[in-house]
Coordinates of C-alpha atoms and ligand atoms in Angstrom, one line a residue:
M1 CA 179.0 13.2 87.5
K2 CA 175.4 13.8 88.5
K3 CA 174.4 10.5 86.4
G4 CA 177.2 8.6 88.4
L5 CA 175.9 9.7 91.7
L6 CA 172.3 8.6 90.8
S7 CA 173.4 5.3 89.7
G8 CA 175.5 4.9 92.6
F9 CA 172.3 5.6 94.7
S10 CA 170.2 3.1 93.1
M11 CA 172.7 0.4 93.5
F12 CA 172.7 1.3 97.3
L13 CA 168.8 1.0 97.2
L14 CA 168.9 -2.4 95.5
L15 CA 171.4 -3.6 97.7
L16 CA 169.2 -2.4 100.6
L17 CA 166.1 -4.1 98.9
F18 CA 168.1 -7.5 98.5
G19 CA 169.2 -7.3 102.2
C20 CA 165.8 -7.1 103.4
S21 CA 164.1 -9.6 101.2
G22 CA 166.7 -12.2 101.8
G23 CA 165.3 -12.8 105.2
T24 CA 168.8 -13.6 106.6
K25 CA 167.7 -12.7 110.1
A26 CA 166.6 -16.4 111.0
E27 CA 167.5 -16.4 114.5
V28 CA 165.7 -18.2 117.2
D29 CA 163.9 -15.6 119.6
C30 CA 161.2 -18.1 121.1
D31 CA 161.1 -21.3 122.9
P32 CA 157.4 -22.2 122.6
H33 CA 158.4 -25.8 124.3
A34 CA 159.3 -24.1 127.6
G35 CA 156.3 -21.4 127.7
P36 CA 154.6 -18.6 125.9
C37 CA 156.7 -16.0 123.9
T38 CA 156.2 -12.2 123.9
K39 CA 156.7 -9.6 121.3
E40 CA 156.2 -5.9 121.0
A41 CA 154.9 -4.5 117.9
G42 CA 153.9 -0.7 117.8
E43 CA 151.8 -0.3 121.0
Y44 CA 151.0 -3.9 120.9
V45 CA 152.3 -6.4 123.3
I46 CA 151.7 -9.7 121.9
T47 CA 152.1 -13.2 123.5
L48 CA 152.0 -16.5 121.5
D49 CA 151.5 -19.7 123.3
V50 CA 151.6 -23.1 121.4
A51 CA 150.3 -26.2 122.9
P52 CA 150.7 -29.2 123.5
K53 CA 154.1 -28.9 124.6
P54 CA 156.9 -29.9 123.4
V55 CA 155.8 -28.4 119.9
F56 CA 156.2 -31.3 117.3
H57 CA 155.7 -31.4 113.5
M58 CA 152.7 -33.1 112.0
K59 CA 150.8 -32.9 115.0
E60 CA 147.6 -30.9 115.6
L61 CA 148.6 -27.4 117.5
T62 CA 146.7 -25.0 119.2
F63 CA 147.9 -21.2 118.7
D64 CA 146.7 -18.9 121.2
V65 CA 147.8 -15.3 120.9
T66 CA 147.0 -12.9 123.8
F67 CA 147.5 -9.0 123.8
S68 CA 148.4 -7.4 127.0
E69 CA 145.7 -5.2 128.7
K70 CA 147.8 -1.9 127.8
S71 CA 147.4 -3.0 124.2
P72 CA 145.2 -1.0 121.9
P73 CA 141.8 -2.4 121.5
I74 CA 141.4 -4.9 118.7
E75 CA 137.9 -5.1 117.0
S76 CA 138.6 -7.9 114.6
E77 CA 136.8 -11.2 115.2
S78 CA 139.8 -13.3 113.7
L79 CA 143.5 -13.0 113.0
L80 CA 145.7 -14.6 110.6
L81 CA 148.7 -16.5 112.0
D82 CA 151.4 -17.3 109.2
L83 CA 153.4 -20.2 109.5
S84 CA 156.7 -20.2 107.2
M85 CA 160.4 -21.3 107.2
P86 CA 162.8 -18.5 107.0
G87 CA 164.7 -18.3 103.7
M88 CA 162.6 -21.4 102.3
D89 CA 159.0 -21.5 100.5
M90 CA 157.2 -24.2 102.1
G91 CA 153.9 -23.2 100.6
K92 CA 151.2 -21.1 102.2
N93 CA 150.3 -22.2 105.8
Q94 CA 148.1 -19.8 107.6
V95 CA 146.0 -20.5 110.6
T96 CA 142.8 -18.3 111.3
L97 CA 142.7 -17.4 115.0
E98 CA 139.2 -16.9 116.2
K99 CA 138.5 -14.3 119.1
T100 CA 137.9 -16.4 122.0
G101 CA 137.8 -13.6 124.7
N102 CA 139.2 -10.1 125.4
N103 CA 142.4 -9.7 123.7
R104 CA 142.6 -13.3 123.0
Y105 CA 142.5 -15.3 120.0
S106 CA 142.9 -19.0 119.2
G107 CA 143.3 -21.4 116.3
N108 CA 144.5 -24.7 115.3
G109 CA 147.0 -25.9 112.9
I110 CA 149.8 -28.3 111.8
I111 CA 153.5 -27.4 111.2
V112 CA 154.8 -29.8 108.4
K113 CA 158.1 -31.8 108.4
C114 CA 160.4 -30.2 106.1
P115 CA 162.2 -32.7 103.7
S116 CA 165.5 -30.8 104.1
G117 CA 165.6 -31.6 108.0
R118 CA 165.5 -28.0 109.0
T119 CA 163.3 -27.4 112.0
L120 CA 163.4 -23.4 112.3
W121 CA 160.0 -21.9 111.7
R122 CA 158.4 -18.5 112.0
A123 CA 155.2 -17.7 113.2
T124 CA 153.9 -14.3 111.9
V125 CA 150.9 -12.5 113.4
L126 CA 149.3 -10.5 110.5
L127 CA 148.0 -7.7 112.7
S128 CA 148.1 -5.0 109.9
E129 CA 150.1 -3.9 106.9
N130 CA 152.8 -2.4 109.1
L131 CA 152.6 -4.4 112.3
K132 CA 153.5 -8.1 111.7
P133 CA 155.3 -9.4 115.0
T134 CA 157.3 -12.7 114.3
F135 CA 158.1 -15.5 116.6
T136 CA 161.0 -17.7 115.2
F137 CA 161.6 -20.9 116.9
N138 CA 162.7 -24.6 116.2
V139 CA 160.1 -27.4 115.9
R140 CA 160.9 -30.8 117.5
D141 CA 160.9 -34.1 115.7
Ligands
LIG1 CU1 161.6 -26.3 104.7

């Protein structure tokens, strides 16, 4: 009886793990073609702006990340922005954002064109181990 309960519980954990790592939540939550996108992560309020607009594949892009004045101060001289496709391994594509002012970071990168024809990408600001706000958007051809 006890053993059955335990294995039932581990099955539940397994399901939970798979559910999380599956990355099935791939809904567009940002329209970088129209303007900046803002997300909250912990006490931080983070805005991502991508230029030039509209945002195309295979074109040099500038990524600007700004933290609201109410966000806790960030000491780091640079931040990493991870570019990925939800549910697809496109290889590592990380842009280093250098501090360009108070609460402001900026860097250049390229979003490659996916051979599958899909255009859904996700930009993740690697703030800390626990704070990784994401912006999910479609890139134009
Ligand atoms: Cu892809």
